[in-house]
mmCIF file of C-alpha atoms in Angstrom:
data_model
loop_
_atom_site.group_PDB
_atom_site.id
_atom_site.type_symbol
_atom_site.label_atom_id
_atom_site.label_comp_id
_atom_site.label_asym_id
_atom_site.label_seq_id
_atom_site.Cartn_x
_atom_site.Cartn_y
_atom_site.Cartn_z
ATOM 1 C CA UNK M 1 34.196 9.009 104.461
ATOM 2 C CA UNK M 2 31.332 6.819 105.647
ATOM 3 C CA UNK M 3 27.769 7.692 104.639
ATOM 4 C CA UNK M 4 25.252 7.908 107.447
ATOM 5 C CA UNK M 5 23.691 4.461 107.869
ATOM 6 C CA UNK M 6 20.272 5.909 108.658
ATOM 7 C CA UNK M 7 20.340 7.895 105.427
ATOM 8 C CA UNK M 8 21.280 4.833 103.400
ATOM 9 C CA UNK M 9 18.431 2.818 104.867
ATOM 10 C CA UNK M 10 15.990 5.696 104.414
ATOM 11 C CA UNK M 11 16.780 6.118 100.725
ATOM 12 C CA UNK M 12 16.844 2.405 99.945
ATOM 13 C CA UNK M 13 13.685 1.586 101.894
ATOM 14 C CA UNK M 14 11.677 4.509 100.507
ATOM 15 C CA UNK M 15 12.833 3.810 96.938
ATOM 16 C CA UNK M 16 11.980 0.130 97.268
ATOM 17 C CA UNK M 17 8.527 0.969 98.667
ATOM 18 C CA UNK M 18 7.776 3.383 95.836
ATOM 19 C CA UNK M 19 8.865 0.802 93.273
ATOM 20 C CA UNK M 20 6.536 -1.760 94.850
ATOM 21 C CA UNK M 21 3.680 0.747 94.767
ATOM 22 C CA UNK M 22 4.391 1.588 91.121
ATOM 23 C CA UNK M 23 4.446 -2.103 90.160
ATOM 24 C CA UNK M 24 1.174 -2.781 91.981
ATOM 25 C CA UNK M 25 -0.481 0.225 90.341
ATOM 26 C CA UNK M 26 0.784 -0.753 86.891
ATOM 27 C CA UNK M 27 -0.586 -4.269 87.341
ATOM 28 C CA UNK M 28 -3.904 -2.795 88.433
ATOM 29 C CA UNK M 29 -3.937 -0.467 85.429
ATOM 30 C CA UNK M 30 -3.294 -3.349 83.030
ATOM 31 C CA UNK M 31 -6.179 -5.198 84.656
ATOM 32 C CA UNK M 32 -8.379 -2.131 84.128
ATOM 33 C CA UNK M 33 -7.261 -2.098 80.490
ATOM 34 C CA UNK M 34 -8.060 -5.761 79.814
ATOM 35 C CA UNK M 35 -11.357 -5.774 81.737
ATOM 36 C CA UNK M 36 -12.546 -2.564 80.053
ATOM 37 C CA UNK M 37 -11.688 -4.009 76.642
ATOM 38 C CA UNK M 38 -13.773 -7.104 77.454
ATOM 39 C CA UNK M 39 -16.715 -5.023 78.711
ATOM 40 C CA UNK M 40 -16.764 -2.910 75.553
ATOM 41 C CA UNK M 41 -16.509 -6.059 73.416
ATOM 42 C CA UNK M 42 -19.652 -7.405 75.101
ATOM 43 C CA UNK M 43 -21.458 -4.136 74.468
ATOM 44 C CA UNK M 44 -20.459 -4.300 70.796
ATOM 45 C CA UNK M 45 -21.636 -7.890 70.515
ATOM 46 C CA UNK M 46 -25.009 -7.104 72.063
ATOM 47 C CA UNK M 47 -25.314 -3.993 69.911
ATOM 48 C CA UNK M 48 -24.713 -6.031 66.749
ATOM 49 C CA UNK M 49 -27.161 -8.759 67.785
ATOM 50 C CA UNK M 50 -29.915 -6.219 68.300
ATOM 51 C CA UNK M 51 -28.981 -4.281 65.143
ATOM 52 C CA UNK M 52 -28.639 -1.013 67.009
ATOM 53 C CA UNK M 53 -26.585 1.847 65.664
ATOM 54 C CA UNK M 54 -24.633 2.680 68.825
ATOM 55 C CA UNK M 55 -20.887 3.220 68.652
ATOM 56 C CA UNK M 56 -18.583 1.356 71.041
ATOM 57 C CA UNK M 57 -14.839 1.687 70.692
ATOM 58 C CA UNK M 58 -11.741 0.863 72.757
ATOM 59 C CA UNK M 59 -8.484 2.718 72.001
ATOM 60 C CA UNK M 60 -5.041 2.307 73.551
ATOM 61 C CA UNK M 61 -3.128 5.554 74.082
ATOM 62 C CA UNK M 62 0.191 4.136 75.268
ATOM 63 C CA UNK M 63 1.497 2.485 78.406
ATOM 64 C CA UNK M 64 -0.365 4.727 80.816
ATOM 65 C CA UNK M 65 -3.576 5.712 79.042
ATOM 66 C CA UNK M 66 -6.545 4.187 77.231
ATOM 67 C CA UNK M 67 -10.031 5.366 76.343
ATOM 68 C CA UNK M 68 -13.442 3.956 75.575
ATOM 69 C CA UNK M 69 -16.201 5.557 73.553
ATOM 70 C CA UNK M 70 -19.834 4.590 73.984
ATOM 71 C CA UNK M 71 -22.789 6.481 72.566
ATOM 72 C CA UNK M 72 -21.962 10.175 73.008
ATOM 73 C CA UNK M 73 -19.401 9.769 75.774
ATOM 74 C CA UNK M 74 -15.709 9.026 76.211
ATOM 75 C CA UNK M 75 -14.053 7.662 79.341
ATOM 76 C CA UNK M 76 -10.302 8.178 79.589
ATOM 77 C CA UNK M 77 -8.271 6.106 82.068
ATOM 78 C CA UNK M 78 -4.865 7.561 82.962
ATOM 79 C CA UNK M 79 -2.234 6.171 85.317
ATOM 80 C CA UNK M 80 0.104 8.693 86.933
ATOM 81 C CA UNK M 81 3.720 7.485 86.960
ATOM 82 C CA UNK M 82 4.520 8.949 90.390
ATOM 83 C CA UNK M 83 3.689 7.715 93.876
ATOM 84 C CA UNK M 84 1.710 9.832 96.336
ATOM 85 C CA UNK M 85 0.828 9.801 100.019
ATOM 86 C CA UNK M 86 -2.434 10.949 101.590
ATOM 87 C CA UNK M 87 -2.307 14.169 103.599
ATOM 88 C CA UNK M 88 -2.359 13.809 107.380
ATOM 89 C CA UNK M 89 -5.931 15.081 107.679
ATOM 90 C CA UNK M 90 -7.347 12.755 105.000
ATOM 91 C CA UNK M 91 -9.963 10.337 106.338
ATOM 92 C CA UNK M 92 -7.951 7.347 105.089
ATOM 93 C CA UNK M 93 -5.096 8.216 107.459
ATOM 94 C CA UNK M 94 -7.440 7.701 110.420
ATOM 95 C CA UNK M 95 -8.237 4.106 109.519
ATOM 96 C CA UNK M 96 -6.794 1.182 111.546
ATOM 97 C CA UNK M 97 -5.455 -0.244 108.279
ATOM 98 C CA UNK M 98 -3.072 2.697 107.836
ATOM 99 C CA UNK M 99 -2.253 3.069 111.529
ATOM 100 C CA UNK M 100 -1.046 -0.528 111.623
ATOM 101 C CA UNK M 101 1.435 0.133 108.798
ATOM 102 C CA UNK M 102 2.158 3.675 107.602
ATOM 103 C CA UNK M 103 3.698 2.347 104.360
ATOM 104 C CA UNK M 104 0.174 1.460 103.239
ATOM 105 C CA UNK M 105 -0.603 5.165 102.784
ATOM 106 C CA UNK M 106 1.733 5.422 99.768
ATOM 107 C CA UNK M 107 -0.289 4.958 96.594
ATOM 108 C CA UNK M 108 -0.248 5.115 92.853
ATOM 109 C CA UNK M 109 -3.186 6.841 91.164
ATOM 110 C CA UNK M 110 -5.432 5.906 88.234
ATOM 111 C CA UNK M 111 -7.731 8.744 87.141
ATOM 112 C CA UNK M 112 -10.991 8.325 85.221
ATOM 113 C CA UNK M 113 -12.197 11.265 83.109
ATOM 114 C CA UNK M 114 -15.458 11.777 81.236
ATOM 115 C CA UNK M 115 -15.620 13.816 78.009
ATOM 116 C CA UNK M 116 -18.201 14.326 75.298
ATOM 117 C CA UNK M 117 -17.343 12.248 72.229
ATOM 118 C CA UNK M 118 -18.119 15.208 69.958
ATOM 119 C CA UNK M 119 -15.421 17.223 71.710
ATOM 120 C CA UNK M 120 -12.826 14.947 70.108
ATOM 121 C CA UNK M 121 -14.697 14.340 66.859
ATOM 122 C CA UNK M 122 -14.956 18.051 66.084
ATOM 123 C CA UNK M 123 -11.688 19.121 67.762
ATOM 124 C CA UNK M 124 -13.433 21.373 70.262
ATOM 125 C CA UNK M 125 -10.371 22.005 72.372
ATOM 126 C CA UNK M 126 -12.245 24.444 74.633
ATOM 127 C CA UNK M 127 -14.683 21.773 75.807
ATOM 128 C CA UNK M 128 -14.577 20.568 79.386
ATOM 129 C CA UNK M 129 -14.173 17.095 80.811
ATOM 130 C CA UNK M 130 -14.715 15.892 84.365
ATOM 131 C CA UNK M 131 -12.711 13.585 86.586
ATOM 132 C CA UNK M 132 -15.397 11.248 87.880
ATOM 133 C CA UNK M 133 -13.072 9.170 90.018
ATOM 134 C CA UNK M 134 -9.510 8.410 90.999
ATOM 135 C CA UNK M 135 -8.322 5.010 92.162
ATOM 136 C CA UNK M 136 -5.530 4.834 94.754
ATOM 137 C CA UNK M 137 -3.533 1.568 94.845
ATOM 138 C CA UNK M 138 -0.917 0.694 97.481
ATOM 139 C CA UNK M 139 1.868 -1.893 97.583
ATOM 140 C CA UNK M 140 -0.484 -4.545 98.966
ATOM 141 C CA UNK M 141 -2.863 -3.981 96.014
ATOM 142 C CA UNK M 142 -5.528 -2.538 98.277
ATOM 143 C CA UNK M 143 -7.455 0.289 96.686
ATOM 144 C CA UNK M 144 -9.550 3.272 97.619
ATOM 145 C CA UNK M 145 -11.660 5.458 95.312
ATOM 146 C CA UNK M 146 -12.526 9.118 95.554
ATOM 147 C CA UNK M 147 -15.296 9.919 93.147
ATOM 148 C CA UNK M 148 -18.863 10.809 92.331
ATOM 149 C CA UNK M 149 -21.968 8.851 93.321
ATOM 150 C CA UNK M 150 -21.617 5.210 92.227
ATOM 151 C CA UNK M 151 -17.824 5.337 92.385
ATOM 152 C CA UNK M 152 -17.204 7.299 95.557
ATOM 153 C CA UNK M 153 -19.977 5.687 97.585
ATOM 154 C CA UNK M 154 -19.260 2.044 96.803
ATOM 155 C CA UNK M 155 -15.495 1.740 96.905
ATOM 156 C CA UNK M 156 -14.149 3.472 99.987
ATOM 157 C CA UNK M 157 -13.074 0.660 102.327
ATOM 158 C CA UNK M 158 -9.318 0.772 101.922
ATOM 159 C CA UNK M 159 -8.596 -1.928 104.498
ATOM 160 C CA UNK M 160 -10.637 -4.675 102.825
ATOM 161 C CA UNK M 161 -10.814 -3.699 99.144
ATOM 162 C CA UNK M 162 -8.399 -5.632 96.937
ATOM 163 C CA UNK M 163 -7.703 -5.231 93.239
ATOM 164 C CA UNK M 164 -9.155 -8.307 91.507
ATOM 165 C CA UNK M 165 -10.795 -8.979 88.153
ATOM 166 C CA UNK M 166 -14.177 -8.856 89.851
ATOM 167 C CA UNK M 167 -13.568 -5.572 91.684
ATOM 168 C CA UNK M 168 -12.121 -3.908 88.592
ATOM 169 C CA UNK M 169 -15.104 -4.989 86.482
ATOM 170 C CA UNK M 170 -17.417 -3.547 89.126
ATOM 171 C CA UNK M 171 -15.583 -0.204 89.066
ATOM 172 C CA UNK M 172 -15.619 -0.066 85.251
ATOM 173 C CA UNK M 173 -19.326 -0.852 85.108
ATOM 174 C CA UNK M 174 -20.049 1.781 87.771
ATOM 175 C CA UNK M 175 -18.053 4.374 85.802
ATOM 176 C CA UNK M 176 -20.057 3.599 82.660
ATOM 177 C CA UNK M 177 -23.332 3.733 84.601
ATOM 178 C CA UNK M 178 -22.464 7.064 86.182
ATOM 179 C CA UNK M 179 -21.385 8.531 82.849
ATOM 180 C CA UNK M 180 -24.584 7.352 81.149
ATOM 181 C CA UNK M 181 -26.686 9.041 83.846
ATOM 182 C CA UNK M 182 -24.557 12.205 83.823
ATOM 183 C CA UNK M 183 -26.490 14.146 81.185
ATOM 184 C CA UNK M 184 -25.614 17.209 79.159
ATOM 185 C CA UNK M 185 -27.616 20.202 80.361
ATOM 186 C CA UNK M 186 -28.131 23.462 78.542
ATOM 187 C CA UNK M 187 -26.219 26.344 80.174
ATOM 188 C CA UNK M 188 -28.126 29.253 81.727
ATOM 189 C CA UNK M 189 -29.555 31.568 79.057
ATOM 190 C CA UNK M 190 -27.854 34.692 80.388
ATOM 191 C CA UNK M 191 -24.420 33.079 79.984
ATOM 192 C CA UNK M 192 -24.815 32.426 76.249
ATOM 193 C CA UNK M 193 -27.236 35.079 74.989
ATOM 194 C CA UNK M 194 -24.509 37.382 73.640
ATOM 195 C CA UNK M 195 -22.066 36.523 70.873
ATOM 196 C CA UNK M 196 -19.714 38.800 68.952
ATOM 197 C CA UNK M 197 -19.424 38.992 65.172
ATOM 198 C CA UNK M 198 -15.863 37.689 65.496
ATOM 199 C CA UNK M 199 -16.979 34.655 67.481
ATOM 200 C CA UNK M 200 -19.610 33.866 64.881
ATOM 201 C CA UNK M 201 -17.212 34.338 61.973
ATOM 202 C CA UNK M 202 -14.422 32.258 63.453
ATOM 203 C CA UNK M 203 -16.369 29.133 64.190
ATOM 204 C CA UNK M 204 -18.757 29.498 67.093
ATOM 205 C CA UNK M 205 -18.564 25.866 68.200
ATOM 206 C CA UNK M 206 -14.812 25.354 68.153
ATOM 207 C CA UNK M 207 -13.326 28.661 69.172
ATOM 208 C CA UNK M 208 -15.383 30.417 71.760
ATOM 209 C CA UNK M 209 -18.255 28.381 73.195
ATOM 210 C CA UNK M 210 -16.857 25.555 75.329
ATOM 211 C CA UNK M 211 -19.261 22.694 76.009
ATOM 212 C CA UNK M 212 -19.403 20.556 79.122
ATOM 213 C CA UNK M 213 -22.041 18.455 80.771
ATOM 214 C CA UNK M 214 -22.447 20.936 83.616
ATOM 215 C CA UNK M 215 -21.107 24.161 82.098
ATOM 216 C CA UNK M 216 -22.642 27.002 84.059
ATOM 217 C CA UNK M 217 -23.991 24.613 86.694
ATOM 218 C CA UNK M 218 -22.616 22.980 89.783
ATOM 219 C CA UNK M 219 -21.646 19.341 89.267
ATOM 220 C CA UNK M 220 -24.928 17.525 89.886
ATOM 221 C CA UNK M 221 -23.372 14.970 92.219
ATOM 222 C CA UNK M 222 -22.059 17.815 94.393
ATOM 223 C CA UNK M 223 -25.612 18.943 95.109
ATOM 224 C CA UNK M 224 -27.093 15.544 95.975
#
């Protein structure tokens, strides 16, 4: 019995493409890891020189995750191990870059999340974090970012944006800048004015009052 030649080519070609995308994304992620480590090291050096008591810390969390802590914030970078394609109605699919070669629409994804440092320090598992950006990388090492403010507005030219040390450093710095300007706001009074005896007795902070930078509010960047 002879297997359909079209099916053989389809499976082999698609598998090879996805492997190329994965490899390109993994290389990009390792570049994010090394550049972020260097950026945090420079912050620590400057902090020590000026005798300031600000905490800067880089932590590896395995092959596909690392985090950085600065002041009261944590940024977590996570690479997804699967390959994705943009939906047909996504704006990227309308670009000449994709129309010239449909394989360019297959991408790996690196997500950037922002959490409060105290959420981890005090094991407040109910606290909320925010994905401030996600980086799409294709087999040609072109990238596109969906994100908030500094991230989403500056890095959205898929056809000309290449993953390099310089571009990665720019993205990392923009993520830190956005996070620093993304302040913790008090939730509306009416949402927190009542608390039960049980909530008070069983640890108000950890068990029943989740904290997030925009808890009870719309994400500030969504309203600008």
